[in-house]
Amino acid sequence: MEYVAIIIFAVFVNNVILSQFLGICPFLGVSNKVSTAVGMGAAVVFVMTLSTLVTYLIQIYILNPINIGFLQTIVFILVIAALVQMVEIILKKVSPGLYQALGVYLPLITTNCAVLGIAILVIQKDFNLITALVYTIGIALGFTLAMVLFAGIRERMDLVGVPKGMQKMPIVLITAGILAMAFMGFAGLVKI
């Protein structure tokens, strides 16, 4: 039951985009269509979970024992970039169909600050490995939910008459703010 509470907390209460403001670049840039938002979300779930697993193990078994935790950010950036490249190469060889579906999103994930932010956050929160992975999966699902909801709203906005001065980025930012306020309604729902 504890893990269910962690997932609910990560998806709704502590949404990485709408509460922590991490991953705003893909949120604003890739959320024009629901299909692209789903593809980006799936890639983020996979890469964020894998990178948290690897960076957690590196922190616990390499950086902490030899007292070089101050290199955490640099090491994590290098590990995430290497993982994304490795996943891209493996997908290209093993599953060309999946590579075509996710290939365009994988390079974008390398620069997604949410991936690095969550890898560092699970270390700061002093989670064990299982809790860290459950929290990361919840955060990644919350990222996907926010992307898909926002993409759906943006698709609908294309069908209505938006005043000329509010078209494009102004209405996008206002809509993102309203969506963030809606997610604030979940505050206090679950505590971890």
mmCIF file with all atom_site columns, C-alpha atoms in Angstrom:
data_model
loop_
_atom_site.group_PDB
_atom_site.id
_atom_site.type_symbol
_atom_site.label_atom_id
_atom_site.label_alt_id
_atom_site.label_comp_id
_atom_site.label_asym_id
_atom_site.label_entity_id
_atom_site.label_seq_id
_atom_site.pdbx_PDB_ins_code
_atom_site.Cartn_x
_atom_site.Cartn_y
_atom_site.Cartn_z
_atom_site.occupancy
_atom_site.B_iso_or_equiv
_atom_site.pdbx_formal_charge
_atom_site.auth_seq_id
_atom_site.auth_comp_id
_atom_site.auth_asym_id
_atom_site.auth_atom_id
_atom_site.pdbx_PDB_model_num
ATOM 1   C CA . MET A 1 1   ? 0.000   0.000  0.000   1.00 0.00 ? 1   MET A CA 1
ATOM 2   C CA . GLU A 1 2   ? 2.958   2.312  0.647   1.00 0.00 ? 2   GLU A CA 1
ATOM 3   C CA . TYR A 1 3   ? 4.042   2.051  -2.983  1.00 0.00 ? 3   TYR A CA 1
ATOM 4   C CA . VAL A 1 4   ? 0.557   2.941  -4.240  1.00 0.00 ? 4   VAL A CA 1
ATOM 5   C CA . ALA A 1 5   ? 0.661   6.080  -2.063  1.00 0.00 ? 5   ALA A CA 1
ATOM 6   C CA . ILE A 1 6   ? 4.096   6.945  -3.476  1.00 0.00 ? 6   ILE A CA 1
ATOM 7   C CA . ILE A 1 7   ? 2.821   6.605  -7.056  1.00 0.00 ? 7   ILE A CA 1
ATOM 8   C CA . ILE A 1 8   ? -0.286  8.731  -6.342  1.00 0.00 ? 8   ILE A CA 1
ATOM 9   C CA . PHE A 1 9   ? 1.915   11.334 -4.652  1.00 0.00 ? 9   PHE A CA 1
ATOM 10  C CA . ALA A 1 10  ? 4.384   11.389 -7.554  1.00 0.00 ? 10  ALA A CA 1
ATOM 11  C CA . VAL A 1 11  ? 1.754   11.540 -10.308 1.00 0.00 ? 11  VAL A CA 1
ATOM 12  C CA . PHE A 1 12  ? -0.718  14.030 -8.862  1.00 0.00 ? 12  PHE A CA 1
ATOM 13  C CA . VAL A 1 13  ? 0.567   15.851 -5.778  1.00 0.00 ? 13  VAL A CA 1
ATOM 14  C CA . ASN A 1 14  ? 4.224   16.281 -6.706  1.00 0.00 ? 14  ASN A CA 1
ATOM 15  C CA . ASN A 1 15  ? 3.925   16.312 -10.492 1.00 0.00 ? 15  ASN A CA 1
ATOM 16  C CA . VAL A 1 16  ? 7.387   16.915 -11.923 1.00 0.00 ? 16  VAL A CA 1
ATOM 17  C CA . ILE A 1 17  ? 6.199   19.438 -14.520 1.00 0.00 ? 17  ILE A CA 1
ATOM 18  C CA . LEU A 1 18  ? 3.317   21.182 -12.808 1.00 0.00 ? 18  LEU A CA 1
ATOM 19  C CA . SER A 1 19  ? 4.663   21.301 -9.228  1.00 0.00 ? 19  SER A CA 1
ATOM 20  C CA . GLN A 1 20  ? 8.436   21.071 -9.498  1.00 0.00 ? 20  GLN A CA 1
ATOM 21  C CA . PHE A 1 21  ? 8.742   22.836 -12.879 1.00 0.00 ? 21  PHE A CA 1
ATOM 22  C CA . LEU A 1 22  ? 11.253  20.322 -14.247 1.00 0.00 ? 22  LEU A CA 1
ATOM 23  C CA . GLY A 1 23  ? 10.963  19.258 -17.878 1.00 0.00 ? 23  GLY A CA 1
ATOM 24  C CA . ILE A 1 24  ? 9.260   22.446 -19.036 1.00 0.00 ? 24  ILE A CA 1
ATOM 25  C CA . CYS A 1 25  ? 11.101  22.487 -22.405 1.00 0.00 ? 25  CYS A CA 1
ATOM 26  C CA . PRO A 1 26  ? 9.514   19.283 -23.748 1.00 0.00 ? 26  PRO A CA 1
ATOM 27  C CA . PHE A 1 27  ? 6.247   20.205 -22.020 1.00 0.00 ? 27  PHE A CA 1
ATOM 28  C CA . LEU A 1 28  ? 5.961   23.384 -24.051 1.00 0.00 ? 28  LEU A CA 1
ATOM 29  C CA . GLY A 1 29  ? 7.785   22.209 -27.172 1.00 0.00 ? 29  GLY A CA 1
ATOM 30  C CA . VAL A 1 30  ? 6.599   18.658 -27.849 1.00 0.00 ? 30  VAL A CA 1
ATOM 31  C CA . SER A 1 31  ? 3.014   18.925 -26.633 1.00 0.00 ? 31  SER A CA 1
ATOM 32  C CA . ASN A 1 32  ? 1.410   20.047 -29.899 1.00 0.00 ? 32  ASN A CA 1
ATOM 33  C CA . LYS A 1 33  ? -0.217  16.655 -30.568 1.00 0.00 ? 33  LYS A CA 1
ATOM 34  C CA . VAL A 1 34  ? -1.371  13.881 -28.257 1.00 0.00 ? 34  VAL A CA 1
ATOM 35  C CA . SER A 1 35  ? 0.491   11.253 -30.293 1.00 0.00 ? 35  SER A CA 1
ATOM 36  C CA . THR A 1 36  ? 3.836   13.028 -29.870 1.00 0.00 ? 36  THR A CA 1
ATOM 37  C CA . ALA A 1 37  ? 3.137   13.603 -26.179 1.00 0.00 ? 37  ALA A CA 1
ATOM 38  C CA . VAL A 1 38  ? 2.456   9.891  -25.675 1.00 0.00 ? 38  VAL A CA 1
ATOM 39  C CA . GLY A 1 39  ? 5.663   8.968  -27.520 1.00 0.00 ? 39  GLY A CA 1
ATOM 40  C CA . MET A 1 40  ? 7.731   11.416 -25.498 1.00 0.00 ? 40  MET A CA 1
ATOM 41  C CA . GLY A 1 41  ? 6.093   10.205 -22.290 1.00 0.00 ? 41  GLY A CA 1
ATOM 42  C CA . ALA A 1 42  ? 6.841   6.558  -23.047 1.00 0.00 ? 42  ALA A CA 1
ATOM 43  C CA . ALA A 1 43  ? 10.459  7.372  -23.791 1.00 0.00 ? 43  ALA A CA 1
ATOM 44  C CA . VAL A 1 44  ? 10.743  9.393  -20.562 1.00 0.00 ? 44  VAL A CA 1
ATOM 45  C CA . VAL A 1 45  ? 9.273   6.547  -18.482 1.00 0.00 ? 45  VAL A CA 1
ATOM 46  C CA . PHE A 1 46  ? 11.831  4.131  -19.878 1.00 0.00 ? 46  PHE A CA 1
ATOM 47  C CA . VAL A 1 47  ? 14.895  6.393  -19.735 1.00 0.00 ? 47  VAL A CA 1
ATOM 48  C CA . MET A 1 48  ? 14.063  7.968  -16.372 1.00 0.00 ? 48  MET A CA 1
ATOM 49  C CA . THR A 1 49  ? 13.604  4.563  -14.717 1.00 0.00 ? 49  THR A CA 1
ATOM 50  C CA . LEU A 1 50  ? 16.780  3.135  -16.240 1.00 0.00 ? 50  LEU A CA 1
ATOM 51  C CA . SER A 1 51  ? 18.860  6.213  -15.434 1.00 0.00 ? 51  SER A CA 1
ATOM 52  C CA . THR A 1 52  ? 17.623  6.340  -11.838 1.00 0.00 ? 52  THR A CA 1
ATOM 53  C CA . LEU A 1 53  ? 18.555  2.691  -11.376 1.00 0.00 ? 53  LEU A CA 1
ATOM 54  C CA . VAL A 1 54  ? 22.058  3.165  -12.764 1.00 0.00 ? 54  VAL A CA 1
ATOM 55  C CA . THR A 1 55  ? 22.775  6.515  -11.077 1.00 0.00 ? 55  THR A CA 1
ATOM 56  C CA . TYR A 1 56  ? 21.485  5.238  -7.727  1.00 0.00 ? 56  TYR A CA 1
ATOM 57  C CA . LEU A 1 57  ? 23.838  2.248  -7.882  1.00 0.00 ? 57  LEU A CA 1
ATOM 58  C CA . ILE A 1 58  ? 26.755  4.468  -8.921  1.00 0.00 ? 58  ILE A CA 1
ATOM 59  C CA . GLN A 1 59  ? 26.059  6.866  -6.051  1.00 0.00 ? 59  GLN A CA 1
ATOM 60  C CA . ILE A 1 60  ? 25.740  4.133  -3.411  1.00 0.00 ? 60  ILE A CA 1
ATOM 61  C CA . TYR A 1 61  ? 28.529  1.792  -4.553  1.00 0.00 ? 61  TYR A CA 1
ATOM 62  C CA . ILE A 1 62  ? 31.083  4.127  -6.149  1.00 0.00 ? 62  ILE A CA 1
ATOM 63  C CA . LEU A 1 63  ? 30.706  7.811  -5.240  1.00 0.00 ? 63  LEU A CA 1
ATOM 64  C CA . ASN A 1 64  ? 29.795  7.443  -1.559  1.00 0.00 ? 64  ASN A CA 1
ATOM 65  C CA . PRO A 1 65  ? 32.424  4.812  -0.589  1.00 0.00 ? 65  PRO A CA 1
ATOM 66  C CA . ILE A 1 66  ? 35.322  6.843  -2.004  1.00 0.00 ? 66  ILE A CA 1
ATOM 67  C CA . ASN A 1 67  ? 33.911  10.180 -0.763  1.00 0.00 ? 67  ASN A CA 1
ATOM 68  C CA . ILE A 1 68  ? 33.498  11.904 -4.131  1.00 0.00 ? 68  ILE A CA 1
ATOM 69  C CA . GLY A 1 69  ? 29.780  12.651 -3.834  1.00 0.00 ? 69  GLY A CA 1
ATOM 70  C CA . PHE A 1 70  ? 30.513  16.232 -4.886  1.00 0.00 ? 70  PHE A CA 1
ATOM 71  C CA . LEU A 1 71  ? 30.972  14.918 -8.452  1.00 0.00 ? 71  LEU A CA 1
ATOM 72  C CA . GLN A 1 72  ? 27.400  13.609 -8.469  1.00 0.00 ? 72  GLN A CA 1
ATOM 73  C CA . THR A 1 73  ? 25.950  16.081 -10.993 1.00 0.00 ? 73  THR A CA 1
ATOM 74  C CA . ILE A 1 74  ? 28.765  15.690 -13.511 1.00 0.00 ? 74  ILE A CA 1
ATOM 75  C CA . VAL A 1 75  ? 28.762  11.895 -13.226 1.00 0.00 ? 75  VAL A CA 1
ATOM 76  C CA . PHE A 1 76  ? 24.971  11.710 -13.508 1.00 0.00 ? 76  PHE A CA 1
ATOM 77  C CA . ILE A 1 77  ? 24.934  13.912 -16.637 1.00 0.00 ? 77  ILE A CA 1
ATOM 78  C CA . LEU A 1 78  ? 27.542  11.697 -18.286 1.00 0.00 ? 78  LEU A CA 1
ATOM 79  C CA . VAL A 1 79  ? 25.730  8.514  -17.264 1.00 0.00 ? 79  VAL A CA 1
ATOM 80  C CA . ILE A 1 80  ? 22.360  9.761  -18.561 1.00 0.00 ? 80  ILE A CA 1
ATOM 81  C CA . ALA A 1 81  ? 23.868  10.867 -21.876 1.00 0.00 ? 81  ALA A CA 1
ATOM 82  C CA . ALA A 1 82  ? 25.672  7.524  -22.252 1.00 0.00 ? 82  ALA A CA 1
ATOM 83  C CA . LEU A 1 83  ? 22.516  5.567  -21.358 1.00 0.00 ? 83  LEU A CA 1
ATOM 84  C CA . VAL A 1 84  ? 20.423  7.437  -23.891 1.00 0.00 ? 84  VAL A CA 1
ATOM 85  C CA . GLN A 1 85  ? 23.024  6.817  -26.602 1.00 0.00 ? 85  GLN A CA 1
ATOM 86  C CA . MET A 1 86  ? 23.298  3.139  -25.640 1.00 0.00 ? 86  MET A CA 1
ATOM 87  C CA . VAL A 1 87  ? 19.520  2.688  -25.641 1.00 0.00 ? 87  VAL A CA 1
ATOM 88  C CA . GLU A 1 88  ? 19.319  4.390  -29.036 1.00 0.00 ? 88  GLU A CA 1
ATOM 89  C CA . ILE A 1 89  ? 21.979  2.077  -30.515 1.00 0.00 ? 89  ILE A CA 1
ATOM 90  C CA . ILE A 1 90  ? 20.396  -1.060 -29.024 1.00 0.00 ? 90  ILE A CA 1
ATOM 91  C CA . LEU A 1 91  ? 16.915  -0.102 -30.225 1.00 0.00 ? 91  LEU A CA 1
ATOM 92  C CA . LYS A 1 92  ? 18.222  0.587  -33.709 1.00 0.00 ? 92  LYS A CA 1
ATOM 93  C CA . LYS A 1 93  ? 19.738  -2.914 -33.904 1.00 0.00 ? 93  LYS A CA 1
ATOM 94  C CA . VAL A 1 94  ? 17.159  -4.960 -31.988 1.00 0.00 ? 94  VAL A CA 1
ATOM 95  C CA . SER A 1 95  ? 13.836  -3.284 -32.731 1.00 0.00 ? 95  SER A CA 1
ATOM 96  C CA . PRO A 1 96  ? 13.827  -0.922 -35.720 1.00 0.00 ? 96  PRO A CA 1
ATOM 97  C CA . GLY A 1 97  ? 10.069  -0.372 -35.347 1.00 0.00 ? 97  GLY A CA 1
ATOM 98  C CA . LEU A 1 98  ? 10.382  0.767  -31.752 1.00 0.00 ? 98  LEU A CA 1
ATOM 99  C CA . TYR A 1 99  ? 13.429  2.825  -32.703 1.00 0.00 ? 99  TYR A CA 1
ATOM 100 C CA . GLN A 1 100 ? 11.355  4.626  -35.351 1.00 0.00 ? 100 GLN A CA 1
ATOM 101 C CA . ALA A 1 101 ? 8.629   5.267  -32.784 1.00 0.00 ? 101 ALA A CA 1
ATOM 102 C CA . LEU A 1 102 ? 10.945  6.519  -30.016 1.00 0.00 ? 102 LEU A CA 1
ATOM 103 C CA . GLY A 1 103 ? 14.051  7.463  -31.973 1.00 0.00 ? 103 GLY A CA 1
ATOM 104 C CA . VAL A 1 104 ? 13.136  11.102 -32.407 1.00 0.00 ? 104 VAL A CA 1
ATOM 105 C CA . TYR A 1 105 ? 12.398  11.502 -28.685 1.00 0.00 ? 105 TYR A CA 1
ATOM 106 C CA . LEU A 1 106 ? 15.505  9.826  -27.282 1.00 0.00 ? 106 LEU A CA 1
ATOM 107 C CA . PRO A 1 107 ? 17.939  12.657 -28.105 1.00 0.00 ? 107 PRO A CA 1
ATOM 108 C CA . LEU A 1 108 ? 15.482  15.135 -26.551 1.00 0.00 ? 108 LEU A CA 1
ATOM 109 C CA . ILE A 1 109 ? 15.559  13.177 -23.295 1.00 0.00 ? 109 ILE A CA 1
ATOM 110 C CA . THR A 1 110 ? 19.311  13.688 -22.950 1.00 0.00 ? 110 THR A CA 1
ATOM 111 C CA . THR A 1 111 ? 18.668  17.383 -22.331 1.00 0.00 ? 111 THR A CA 1
ATOM 112 C CA . ASN A 1 112 ? 15.519  16.890 -20.238 1.00 0.00 ? 112 ASN A CA 1
ATOM 113 C CA . CYS A 1 113 ? 16.301  18.330 -16.816 1.00 0.00 ? 113 CYS A CA 1
ATOM 114 C CA . ALA A 1 114 ? 13.559  16.193 -15.234 1.00 0.00 ? 114 ALA A CA 1
ATOM 115 C CA . VAL A 1 115 ? 15.641  13.035 -15.775 1.00 0.00 ? 115 VAL A CA 1
ATOM 116 C CA . LEU A 1 116 ? 18.672  14.502 -14.013 1.00 0.00 ? 116 LEU A CA 1
ATOM 117 C CA . GLY A 1 117 ? 16.544  16.209 -11.376 1.00 0.00 ? 117 GLY A CA 1
ATOM 118 C CA . ILE A 1 118 ? 14.794  13.012 -10.319 1.00 0.00 ? 118 ILE A CA 1
ATOM 119 C CA . ALA A 1 119 ? 18.046  11.037 -10.284 1.00 0.00 ? 119 ALA A CA 1
ATOM 120 C CA . ILE A 1 120 ? 19.470  13.581 -7.837  1.00 0.00 ? 120 ILE A CA 1
ATOM 121 C CA . LEU A 1 121 ? 16.219  13.916 -5.867  1.00 0.00 ? 121 LEU A CA 1
ATOM 122 C CA . VAL A 1 122 ? 15.952  10.203 -5.008  1.00 0.00 ? 122 VAL A CA 1
ATOM 123 C CA . ILE A 1 123 ? 19.483  10.374 -3.575  1.00 0.00 ? 123 ILE A CA 1
ATOM 124 C CA . GLN A 1 124 ? 18.658  13.507 -1.557  1.00 0.00 ? 124 GLN A CA 1
ATOM 125 C CA . LYS A 1 125 ? 15.462  11.934 -0.195  1.00 0.00 ? 125 LYS A CA 1
ATOM 126 C CA . ASP A 1 126 ? 17.543  8.927  0.956   1.00 0.00 ? 126 ASP A CA 1
ATOM 127 C CA . PHE A 1 127 ? 15.209  6.373  -0.647  1.00 0.00 ? 127 PHE A CA 1
ATOM 128 C CA . ASN A 1 128 ? 16.143  2.723  -0.864  1.00 0.00 ? 128 ASN A CA 1
ATOM 129 C CA . LEU A 1 129 ? 16.421  1.250  -4.351  1.00 0.00 ? 129 LEU A CA 1
ATOM 130 C CA . ILE A 1 130 ? 12.868  -0.125 -4.612  1.00 0.00 ? 130 ILE A CA 1
ATOM 131 C CA . THR A 1 131 ? 11.282  3.063  -3.266  1.00 0.00 ? 131 THR A CA 1
ATOM 132 C CA . ALA A 1 132 ? 13.468  5.137  -5.598  1.00 0.00 ? 132 ALA A CA 1
ATOM 133 C CA . LEU A 1 133 ? 12.326  3.118  -8.615  1.00 0.00 ? 133 LEU A CA 1
ATOM 134 C CA . VAL A 1 134 ? 8.644   3.259  -7.620  1.00 0.00 ? 134 VAL A CA 1
ATOM 135 C CA . TYR A 1 135 ? 8.905   7.022  -7.059  1.00 0.00 ? 135 TYR A CA 1
ATOM 136 C CA . THR A 1 136 ? 10.683  7.457  -10.403 1.00 0.00 ? 136 THR A CA 1
ATOM 137 C CA . ILE A 1 137 ? 8.055   5.444  -12.271 1.00 0.00 ? 137 ILE A CA 1
ATOM 138 C CA . GLY A 1 138 ? 5.341   7.554  -10.611 1.00 0.00 ? 138 GLY A CA 1
ATOM 139 C CA . ILE A 1 139 ? 7.140   10.775 -11.543 1.00 0.00 ? 139 ILE A CA 1
ATOM 140 C CA . ALA A 1 140 ? 7.569   9.582  -15.144 1.00 0.00 ? 140 ALA A CA 1
ATOM 141 C CA . LEU A 1 141 ? 3.883   8.626  -15.335 1.00 0.00 ? 141 LEU A CA 1
ATOM 142 C CA . GLY A 1 142 ? 2.999   12.073 -13.963 1.00 0.00 ? 142 GLY A CA 1
ATOM 143 C CA . PHE A 1 143 ? 5.205   13.629 -16.636 1.00 0.00 ? 143 PHE A CA 1
ATOM 144 C CA . THR A 1 144 ? 3.356   11.623 -19.275 1.00 0.00 ? 144 THR A CA 1
ATOM 145 C CA . LEU A 1 145 ? -0.051  12.510 -17.836 1.00 0.00 ? 145 LEU A CA 1
ATOM 146 C CA . ALA A 1 146 ? 0.748   16.230 -17.819 1.00 0.00 ? 146 ALA A CA 1
ATOM 147 C CA . MET A 1 147 ? 2.105   16.053 -21.387 1.00 0.00 ? 147 MET A CA 1
ATOM 148 C CA . VAL A 1 148 ? -0.935  14.190 -22.724 1.00 0.00 ? 148 VAL A CA 1
ATOM 149 C CA . LEU A 1 149 ? -3.448  16.428 -20.928 1.00 0.00 ? 149 LEU A CA 1
ATOM 150 C CA . PHE A 1 150 ? -1.700  19.550 -22.150 1.00 0.00 ? 150 PHE A CA 1
ATOM 151 C CA . ALA A 1 151 ? -1.424  18.215 -25.704 1.00 0.00 ? 151 ALA A CA 1
ATOM 152 C CA . GLY A 1 152 ? -5.141  17.445 -25.713 1.00 0.00 ? 152 GLY A CA 1
ATOM 153 C CA . ILE A 1 153 ? -5.918  20.961 -24.540 1.00 0.00 ? 153 ILE A CA 1
ATOM 154 C CA . ARG A 1 154 ? -3.618  22.457 -27.176 1.00 0.00 ? 154 ARG A CA 1
ATOM 155 C CA . GLU A 1 155 ? -5.266  20.400 -29.928 1.00 0.00 ? 155 GLU A CA 1
ATOM 156 C CA . ARG A 1 156 ? -8.652  21.730 -28.805 1.00 0.00 ? 156 ARG A CA 1
ATOM 157 C CA . MET A 1 157 ? -7.333  25.312 -28.709 1.00 0.00 ? 157 MET A CA 1
ATOM 158 C CA . ASP A 1 158 ? -6.431  25.031 -32.377 1.00 0.00 ? 158 ASP A CA 1
ATOM 159 C CA . LEU A 1 159 ? -10.149 24.542 -33.113 1.00 0.00 ? 159 LEU A CA 1
ATOM 160 C CA . VAL A 1 160 ? -11.388 27.632 -31.254 1.00 0.00 ? 160 VAL A CA 1
ATOM 161 C CA . GLY A 1 161 ? -10.908 31.292 -32.005 1.00 0.00 ? 161 GLY A CA 1
ATOM 162 C CA . VAL A 1 162 ? -8.098  32.623 -29.847 1.00 0.00 ? 162 VAL A CA 1
ATOM 163 C CA . PRO A 1 163 ? -7.675  36.424 -29.972 1.00 0.00 ? 163 PRO A CA 1
ATOM 164 C CA . LYS A 1 164 ? -4.751  37.508 -32.166 1.00 0.00 ? 164 LYS A CA 1
ATOM 165 C CA . GLY A 1 165 ? -2.698  38.928 -29.278 1.00 0.00 ? 165 GLY A CA 1
ATOM 166 C CA . MET A 1 166 ? -3.053  35.679 -27.308 1.00 0.00 ? 166 MET A CA 1
ATOM 167 C CA . GLN A 1 167 ? -2.200  33.212 -30.079 1.00 0.00 ? 167 GLN A CA 1
ATOM 168 C CA . LYS A 1 168 ? 0.760   30.828 -29.839 1.00 0.00 ? 168 LYS A CA 1
ATOM 169 C CA . MET A 1 169 ? 2.911   31.148 -26.695 1.00 0.00 ? 169 MET A CA 1
ATOM 170 C CA . PRO A 1 170 ? 0.798   33.541 -24.562 1.00 0.00 ? 170 PRO A CA 1
ATOM 171 C CA . ILE A 1 171 ? -2.238  31.245 -24.516 1.00 0.00 ? 171 ILE A CA 1
ATOM 172 C CA . VAL A 1 172 ? 0.024   28.217 -24.079 1.00 0.00 ? 172 VAL A CA 1
ATOM 173 C CA . LEU A 1 173 ? 1.610   29.717 -20.957 1.00 0.00 ? 173 LEU A CA 1
ATOM 174 C CA . ILE A 1 174 ? -1.752  30.790 -19.524 1.00 0.00 ? 174 ILE A CA 1
ATOM 175 C CA . THR A 1 175 ? -3.151  27.310 -20.137 1.00 0.00 ? 175 THR A CA 1
ATOM 176 C CA . ALA A 1 176 ? -0.104  25.693 -18.499 1.00 0.00 ? 176 ALA A CA 1
ATOM 177 C CA . GLY A 1 177 ? -0.598  27.925 -15.462 1.00 0.00 ? 177 GLY A CA 1
ATOM 178 C CA . ILE A 1 178 ? -4.275  26.968 -15.180 1.00 0.00 ? 178 ILE A CA 1
ATOM 179 C CA . LEU A 1 179 ? -3.365  23.281 -15.488 1.00 0.00 ? 179 LEU A CA 1
ATOM 180 C CA . ALA A 1 180 ? -0.736  23.699 -12.739 1.00 0.00 ? 180 ALA A CA 1
ATOM 181 C CA . MET A 1 181 ? -3.347  25.340 -10.496 1.00 0.00 ? 181 MET A CA 1
ATOM 182 C CA . ALA A 1 182 ? -5.724  22.459 -11.169 1.00 0.00 ? 182 ALA A CA 1
ATOM 183 C CA . PHE A 1 183 ? -3.054  19.996 -10.012 1.00 0.00 ? 183 PHE A CA 1
ATOM 184 C CA . MET A 1 184 ? -2.556  22.078 -6.853  1.00 0.00 ? 184 MET A CA 1
ATOM 185 C CA . GLY A 1 185 ? -5.999  20.810 -5.848  1.00 0.00 ? 185 GLY A CA 1
ATOM 186 C CA . PHE A 1 186 ? -4.397  17.431 -5.168  1.00 0.00 ? 186 PHE A CA 1
ATOM 187 C CA . ALA A 1 187 ? -2.111  18.913 -2.483  1.00 0.00 ? 187 ALA A CA 1
ATOM 188 C CA . GLY A 1 188 ? -2.586  17.128 0.822   1.00 0.00 ? 188 GLY A CA 1
ATOM 189 C CA . LEU A 1 189 ? -4.178  14.086 -0.833  1.00 0.00 ? 189 LEU A CA 1
ATOM 190 C CA . VAL A 1 190 ? -1.247  11.834 0.091   1.00 0.00 ? 190 VAL A CA 1
ATOM 191 C CA . LYS A 1 191 ? 1.855   12.395 2.199   1.00 0.00 ? 191 LYS A CA 1
ATOM 192 C CA . ILE A 1 192 ? 5.070   10.404 1.887   1.00 0.00 ? 192 ILE A CA 1
#
